[in-house]
Amino acid sequence: MTRRLAQVAKKVGVSEATVSRVLNEKPGVSEATRAAVLTALDVLGYERPTQLRGERARLVGLVLPELQNPIFPAFAEVVGGALAGQGFTPVLCTQTAGGVSEADYVGLLLEQHVAGVVFFGGLYAQQDAPHEHYDRLAERGLPTVLLNAAIDDLDFPRVSCDDAVAVEQAVGHLHQLGHRRIGMVLGPADHMPSRRKLDAARTAAAKAGLDLPDTCVERALFSLEGGQAATTRLLRQGVTGIICASDPLALGAVRAVRRAGLSVPADVSVIGYDDSAFMTCTDPPLTTVRQPIEAMGRAAVELLAGEIAGVKVTHDELLFEPELVVRGSTAPARARD
């Protein structure tokens, strides 16, 4: 007990006597200090006293599918900073292959009596994935916000980048450059953002008088290796422009083009999605669709804070406008002999 008091007191910057008063529900402690002590208990992994366990901590879980794709740490930084500004402590929960699953993290967060959860690109975006852990959150009434397209039957506040606008911009750009054979590298068939992108691409292509047959649409895991394998197949279809569903997929596409003895962008133009960190430093610098992560992240926190405070917030999906950032990986289509 003495060690616990000392660690919590050091974490909060108060005396051990103050910590003791909070744990024993004694008067003479401000509400801010009391909340800080309880949060420190949670962060340090100590169990709250029985009489205090029913209260939610000022903790918010940030559940990410991975950290290798730079867009997820970027979102976490924005959301974490906005949460801290509202007096919450973000708890990062990152899935790893063969490690703790998304459902496991939900269980752990519920045990810690967190105030809410923000998900980034989770299983809610896949139609055929298990969704029972989201039902647990709904049953508990735990404030929850989902970032980027979710399946329709999950009734949580949602913040998304407008996939349709993003793809319209990408198709329009390639069409203006003279590309007539366009391919796409997307995520799995049940992945909602990829479905939206494909629907929008077919509509945009039709308006431009172009065709987008199934043979020019490839599916892949969201990785550089997945993008490379998918693009290798697309090149056999004679595509001259490729739109990818993420920046890592696009970097894999660039590698595949080069290994086929071709050049980006002289022979094949490549467009990514996200405008994640260091895309200006690639060779060539990547043309990509930028997600407005600052605005999206802050909107997610505002929705979550409203739900935590008991304020009625919209559960309609908030769509944010993307921006096509043109760099060196796209160029006019080479004239065919």
Coordinates of C-alpha atoms in Angstrom, one line a residue:
M1 CA 0.0 0.0 0.0
T2 CA 2.8 2.4 0.9
R3 CA 4.5 1.8 -2.4
R4 CA 1.3 2.3 -4.3
L5 CA 0.7 5.6 -2.5
A6 CA 4.2 6.8 -3.3
Q7 CA 3.9 5.9 -7.0
V8 CA 0.5 7.5 -7.4
A9 CA 1.6 10.6 -5.5
K10 CA 4.7 11.0 -7.7
K11 CA 2.7 10.5 -10.9
V12 CA 0.1 13.2 -9.9
G13 CA 2.5 15.6 -8.1
V14 CA 0.7 15.6 -4.8
S15 CA 1.4 14.2 -1.3
E16 CA 0.8 10.6 -0.2
A17 CA -1.7 12.0 2.3
T18 CA -3.7 13.5 -0.5
V19 CA -3.8 10.2 -2.4
S20 CA -4.9 8.5 0.8
R21 CA -7.8 10.9 1.3
V22 CA -9.0 10.2 -2.3
L23 CA -8.8 6.5 -1.9
N24 CA -10.7 6.7 1.4
E25 CA -13.2 9.2 0.1
K26 CA -12.2 11.8 2.7
P27 CA -13.1 15.5 2.2
G28 CA -10.6 18.3 1.5
V29 CA -9.5 17.3 -2.0
S30 CA -10.5 19.2 -5.2
E31 CA -12.5 17.4 -7.9
A32 CA -9.6 17.9 -10.4
T33 CA -7.1 16.3 -8.0
R34 CA -9.4 13.5 -7.2
A35 CA -9.9 12.7 -10.9
A36 CA -6.1 12.9 -11.5
V37 CA -5.4 10.4 -8.7
L38 CA -8.0 8.0 -10.0
T39 CA -6.6 8.3 -13.5
A40 CA -3.1 7.7 -12.2
L41 CA -4.3 4.5 -10.5
D42 CA -5.7 3.2 -13.8
V43 CA -2.6 4.2 -15.8
L44 CA -0.2 2.5 -13.3
G45 CA -2.3 -0.6 -13.3
Y46 CA -3.5 -0.5 -9.7
E47 CA -7.0 -1.7 -8.9
R48 CA -9.4 0.9 -7.6
P49 CA -10.9 0.6 -4.1
T50 CA -14.2 -1.3 -4.3
Q51 CA -16.3 1.8 -3.6
L52 CA -14.7 3.6 -6.5
R53 CA -14.8 0.9 -9.2
G54 CA -18.2 1.9 -10.6
E55 CA -16.8 5.3 -11.7
R56 CA -15.4 5.7 -15.2
A57 CA -11.8 6.8 -15.4
R58 CA -10.7 9.8 -17.4
L59 CA -9.1 7.3 -19.8
V60 CA -10.0 6.9 -23.5
G61 CA -8.9 3.9 -25.5
L62 CA -7.4 4.5 -28.9
V63 CA -7.6 1.2 -30.8
L64 CA -5.4 1.0 -33.9
P65 CA -5.0 -2.0 -36.3
E66 CA -1.2 -1.3 -36.8
L67 CA 1.5 1.3 -36.5
Q68 CA 3.5 0.4 -39.7
N69 CA 1.2 2.5 -41.8
P70 CA 2.1 6.1 -40.9
I71 CA -1.5 7.3 -41.2
F72 CA -2.5 5.6 -38.0
P73 CA 0.1 7.1 -35.7
A74 CA -0.7 10.5 -37.3
F75 CA -4.4 10.1 -36.4
A76 CA -3.5 8.9 -32.9
E77 CA -1.3 12.0 -32.4
V78 CA -4.1 14.4 -33.4
V79 CA -6.8 12.6 -31.4
G80 CA -4.5 12.0 -28.4
G81 CA -3.6 15.7 -28.3
A82 CA -7.2 16.8 -28.5
L83 CA -8.2 14.4 -25.7
A84 CA -5.4 15.7 -23.5
G85 CA -6.8 19.2 -24.1
Q86 CA -10.1 18.0 -22.7
G87 CA -8.6 16.5 -19.6
F88 CA -8.6 12.8 -20.8
T89 CA -5.6 10.4 -20.9
P90 CA -5.4 8.4 -24.2
V91 CA -4.5 4.7 -23.9
L92 CA -3.0 3.3 -27.1
C93 CA -4.1 -0.2 -28.0
T94 CA -2.3 -1.6 -31.1
Q95 CA -3.1 -5.0 -32.6
T96 CA -0.2 -7.3 -33.6
A97 CA -0.2 -10.5 -35.6
G98 CA -0.9 -13.3 -33.2
G99 CA -1.1 -10.8 -30.3
V100 CA -4.0 -9.1 -28.5
S101 CA -7.0 -8.8 -30.7
E102 CA -9.4 -5.9 -31.1
A103 CA -12.0 -7.8 -29.1
D104 CA -9.5 -8.5 -26.3
Y105 CA -8.7 -4.8 -26.1
V106 CA -12.3 -4.0 -25.8
G107 CA -12.5 -6.4 -22.8
L108 CA -9.5 -4.8 -21.2
L109 CA -10.8 -1.3 -21.7
L110 CA -14.1 -2.2 -20.2
E111 CA -12.3 -3.6 -17.1
Q112 CA -10.5 -0.3 -16.7
H113 CA -13.8 1.6 -16.7
V114 CA -12.6 3.9 -19.5
A115 CA -14.7 6.9 -20.4
G116 CA -14.8 6.1 -24.1
V117 CA -13.1 4.5 -27.1
V118 CA -12.0 5.8 -30.5
F119 CA -11.4 3.2 -33.2
F120 CA -9.2 3.8 -36.3
G121 CA -9.7 1.4 -39.2
G122 CA -11.0 -1.5 -37.1
L123 CA -13.0 -4.6 -37.9
Y124 CA -16.1 -2.4 -38.1
A125 CA -15.0 -1.6 -41.7
Q126 CA -15.2 -5.2 -42.8
Q127 CA -18.6 -6.7 -43.5
D128 CA -17.6 -10.3 -42.9
A129 CA -15.5 -9.7 -39.7
P130 CA -16.8 -10.5 -36.2
H131 CA -18.5 -7.6 -34.6
E132 CA -19.7 -9.0 -31.2
H133 CA -17.3 -6.7 -29.3
Y134 CA -19.0 -3.7 -30.7
D135 CA -22.3 -5.0 -29.4
R136 CA -20.7 -5.2 -25.9
L137 CA -19.8 -1.5 -26.2
A138 CA -23.4 -0.6 -27.2
E139 CA -24.9 -2.7 -24.5
R140 CA -22.8 -0.9 -21.9
G141 CA -23.6 2.5 -23.4
L142 CA -19.9 3.3 -23.6
P143 CA -19.3 6.4 -25.8
T144 CA -17.6 5.2 -28.9
V145 CA -16.5 6.9 -32.2
L146 CA -15.5 5.1 -35.4
L147 CA -13.0 6.7 -37.9
N148 CA -13.6 5.9 -41.6
A149 CA -16.3 3.9 -43.2
A150 CA -18.2 1.4 -41.0
I151 CA -20.8 -1.2 -41.9
D152 CA -24.3 0.3 -41.7
D153 CA -25.7 -1.6 -38.7
L154 CA -23.3 -0.2 -36.0
D155 CA -25.1 2.8 -34.3
F156 CA -22.0 4.9 -33.3
P157 CA -20.9 8.4 -34.3
R158 CA -18.7 8.1 -37.4
V159 CA -16.1 10.4 -38.9
S160 CA -14.9 9.6 -42.4
C161 CA -13.0 10.9 -45.4
D162 CA -15.3 11.1 -48.4
D163 CA -14.0 8.1 -50.4
A164 CA -16.2 9.0 -53.4
V165 CA -14.8 12.5 -53.8
A166 CA -11.3 11.1 -53.3
V167 CA -11.6 8.6 -56.2
E168 CA -13.4 11.1 -58.4
Q169 CA -10.4 13.4 -58.0
A170 CA -7.9 10.6 -58.8
V171 CA -9.8 9.3 -61.9
G172 CA -10.2 12.9 -63.1
H173 CA -6.5 13.6 -62.7
L174 CA -5.5 10.5 -64.7
H175 CA -8.1 11.1 -67.4
Q176 CA -6.8 14.7 -67.9
L177 CA -3.3 13.3 -68.3
G178 CA -4.5 11.1 -71.2
H179 CA -4.7 7.8 -69.4
R180 CA -7.4 5.5 -70.8
R181 CA -6.5 2.2 -69.2
I182 CA -6.8 2.7 -65.4
G183 CA -6.4 0.1 -62.7
M184 CA -7.1 0.0 -59.0
V185 CA -5.5 -1.7 -56.0
L186 CA -8.0 -2.0 -53.2
G187 CA -8.4 -3.8 -49.9
P188 CA -10.5 -7.0 -49.3
A189 CA -13.8 -7.3 -51.0
D190 CA -15.7 -6.9 -47.7
H191 CA -13.8 -3.7 -46.8
M192 CA -16.3 -0.8 -46.8
P193 CA -13.9 2.0 -47.8
S194 CA -12.7 -0.1 -50.7
R195 CA -16.2 -0.8 -51.8
R196 CA -17.0 2.9 -51.7
K197 CA -13.9 3.7 -53.7
L198 CA -14.7 1.1 -56.4
D199 CA -18.3 2.3 -56.8
A200 CA -17.1 5.9 -57.1
A201 CA -14.4 4.9 -59.6
R202 CA -16.8 3.1 -61.8
T203 CA -19.2 6.0 -61.8
A204 CA -16.4 8.5 -62.5
A205 CA -14.9 6.3 -65.2
A206 CA -18.3 6.0 -66.9
K207 CA -18.7 9.8 -66.9
A208 CA -15.3 10.1 -68.5
G209 CA -16.1 7.5 -71.2
L210 CA -13.7 5.0 -69.7
D211 CA -14.1 1.4 -68.8
L212 CA -13.1 -0.2 -65.5
P213 CA -13.5 -3.9 -65.9
D214 CA -13.0 -6.5 -63.1
T215 CA -9.7 -7.5 -64.7
C216 CA -8.3 -4.0 -63.8
V217 CA -9.3 -4.2 -60.1
E218 CA -7.1 -6.1 -57.8
R219 CA -7.4 -6.8 -54.1
A220 CA -4.6 -6.9 -51.6
L221 CA -3.6 -6.7 -47.9
F222 CA -2.8 -3.1 -46.9
S223 CA 1.0 -3.4 -47.2
L224 CA 3.8 -2.6 -49.6
E225 CA 4.1 -6.3 -50.5
G226 CA 0.4 -6.5 -51.2
G227 CA 0.6 -3.5 -53.5
Q228 CA 3.5 -5.0 -55.3
A229 CA 1.8 -8.3 -56.0
A230 CA -1.4 -6.7 -57.1
T231 CA 0.3 -4.3 -59.4
T232 CA 2.3 -7.0 -61.0
R233 CA -1.0 -8.6 -62.0
L234 CA -2.4 -5.2 -63.2
L235 CA 0.5 -4.6 -65.5
R236 CA -0.4 -7.7 -67.5
Q237 CA -3.7 -5.9 -68.3
G238 CA -1.8 -3.0 -69.9
V239 CA -2.8 -0.3 -67.4
T240 CA -1.0 3.0 -67.6
G241 CA -2.4 4.6 -64.4
I242 CA -3.0 2.9 -61.0
I243 CA -5.1 4.2 -58.1
C244 CA -4.3 2.7 -54.7
A245 CA -6.3 2.6 -51.5
S246 CA -3.3 3.5 -49.3
D247 CA 0.1 5.0 -49.6
P248 CA 1.9 1.7 -48.7
L249 CA 0.0 0.0 -51.5
A250 CA 1.1 2.8 -53.8
L251 CA 4.8 2.4 -52.8
G252 CA 4.4 -1.4 -53.6
A253 CA 3.0 -0.4 -57.0
V254 CA 6.0 1.7 -57.7
R255 CA 8.3 -1.1 -56.9
A256 CA 6.3 -3.5 -59.1
V257 CA 6.5 -1.2 -62.1
R258 CA 10.3 -0.8 -61.7
R259 CA 10.8 -4.6 -61.4
A260 CA 8.9 -5.0 -64.6
G261 CA 11.5 -2.8 -66.3
L262 CA 9.2 0.2 -66.6
S263 CA 9.3 3.7 -65.1
V264 CA 7.1 5.8 -62.8
P265 CA 5.7 8.0 -64.1
A266 CA 7.0 7.8 -67.7
D267 CA 5.3 4.4 -68.3
V268 CA 2.9 4.1 -65.5
S269 CA 1.4 6.8 -63.2
V270 CA 0.6 5.9 -59.6
I271 CA -1.7 7.6 -57.1
G272 CA -1.8 6.8 -53.3
Y273 CA -4.3 7.6 -50.6
D274 CA -3.7 9.3 -47.2
D275 CA -0.7 11.6 -47.8
S276 CA 1.0 10.0 -44.9
A277 CA 4.4 11.0 -43.6
F278 CA 7.4 11.1 -45.9
M279 CA 5.4 10.8 -49.2
T280 CA 7.3 13.9 -50.3
C281 CA 10.6 12.0 -49.8
T282 CA 9.9 8.9 -52.0
D283 CA 11.3 8.4 -55.4
P284 CA 9.4 9.9 -57.2
P285 CA 7.4 11.9 -54.6
L286 CA 4.0 10.3 -54.4
T287 CA 0.9 11.9 -55.9
T288 CA -1.8 11.0 -53.3
V289 CA -5.2 11.9 -51.9
R290 CA -4.8 13.7 -48.6
Q291 CA -7.1 12.9 -45.7
P292 CA -7.8 15.9 -43.5
I293 CA -6.6 14.1 -40.4
E294 CA -6.5 17.3 -38.2
A295 CA -10.1 18.2 -38.8
M296 CA -11.3 14.6 -38.7
G297 CA -9.4 13.8 -35.4
R298 CA -10.7 16.9 -33.7
A299 CA -14.3 16.2 -34.8
A300 CA -14.0 12.6 -33.4
V301 CA -12.9 14.0 -30.1
E302 CA -15.7 16.5 -30.0
L303 CA -18.3 13.8 -30.7
L304 CA -16.8 11.5 -28.0
A305 CA -16.6 14.3 -25.4
G306 CA -20.3 15.2 -26.1
E307 CA -21.3 11.6 -25.6
I308 CA -19.3 11.3 -22.4
A309 CA -21.0 14.5 -21.1
G310 CA -24.4 13.1 -22.0
V311 CA -25.0 15.6 -24.8
K312 CA -27.0 14.2 -27.8
V313 CA -24.6 14.1 -30.8
T314 CA -25.3 13.0 -34.3
H315 CA -24.8 9.4 -35.3
D316 CA -25.0 10.3 -39.0
E317 CA -21.6 9.9 -40.7
L318 CA -19.6 13.1 -40.9
L319 CA -17.8 13.2 -44.3
F320 CA -14.7 15.3 -44.7
E321 CA -13.4 16.6 -48.1
P322 CA -10.1 15.1 -49.3
E323 CA -7.5 16.9 -51.4
L324 CA -5.6 15.5 -54.3
V325 CA -1.9 16.4 -53.9
V326 CA -0.1 16.2 -57.2
R327 CA 3.6 15.3 -57.1
G328 CA 6.0 13.3 -59.3
S329 CA 4.4 9.9 -59.6
T330 CA 1.9 11.0 -62.2
A331 CA 2.5 12.3 -65.7
P332 CA 0.9 12.4 -69.2
A333 CA 0.2 9.0 -70.7
R334 CA 2.8 7.9 -73.2
A335 CA 1.5 7.7 -76.7
R336 CA 1.0 4.2 -77.9
D337 CA 2.6 3.0 -81.2

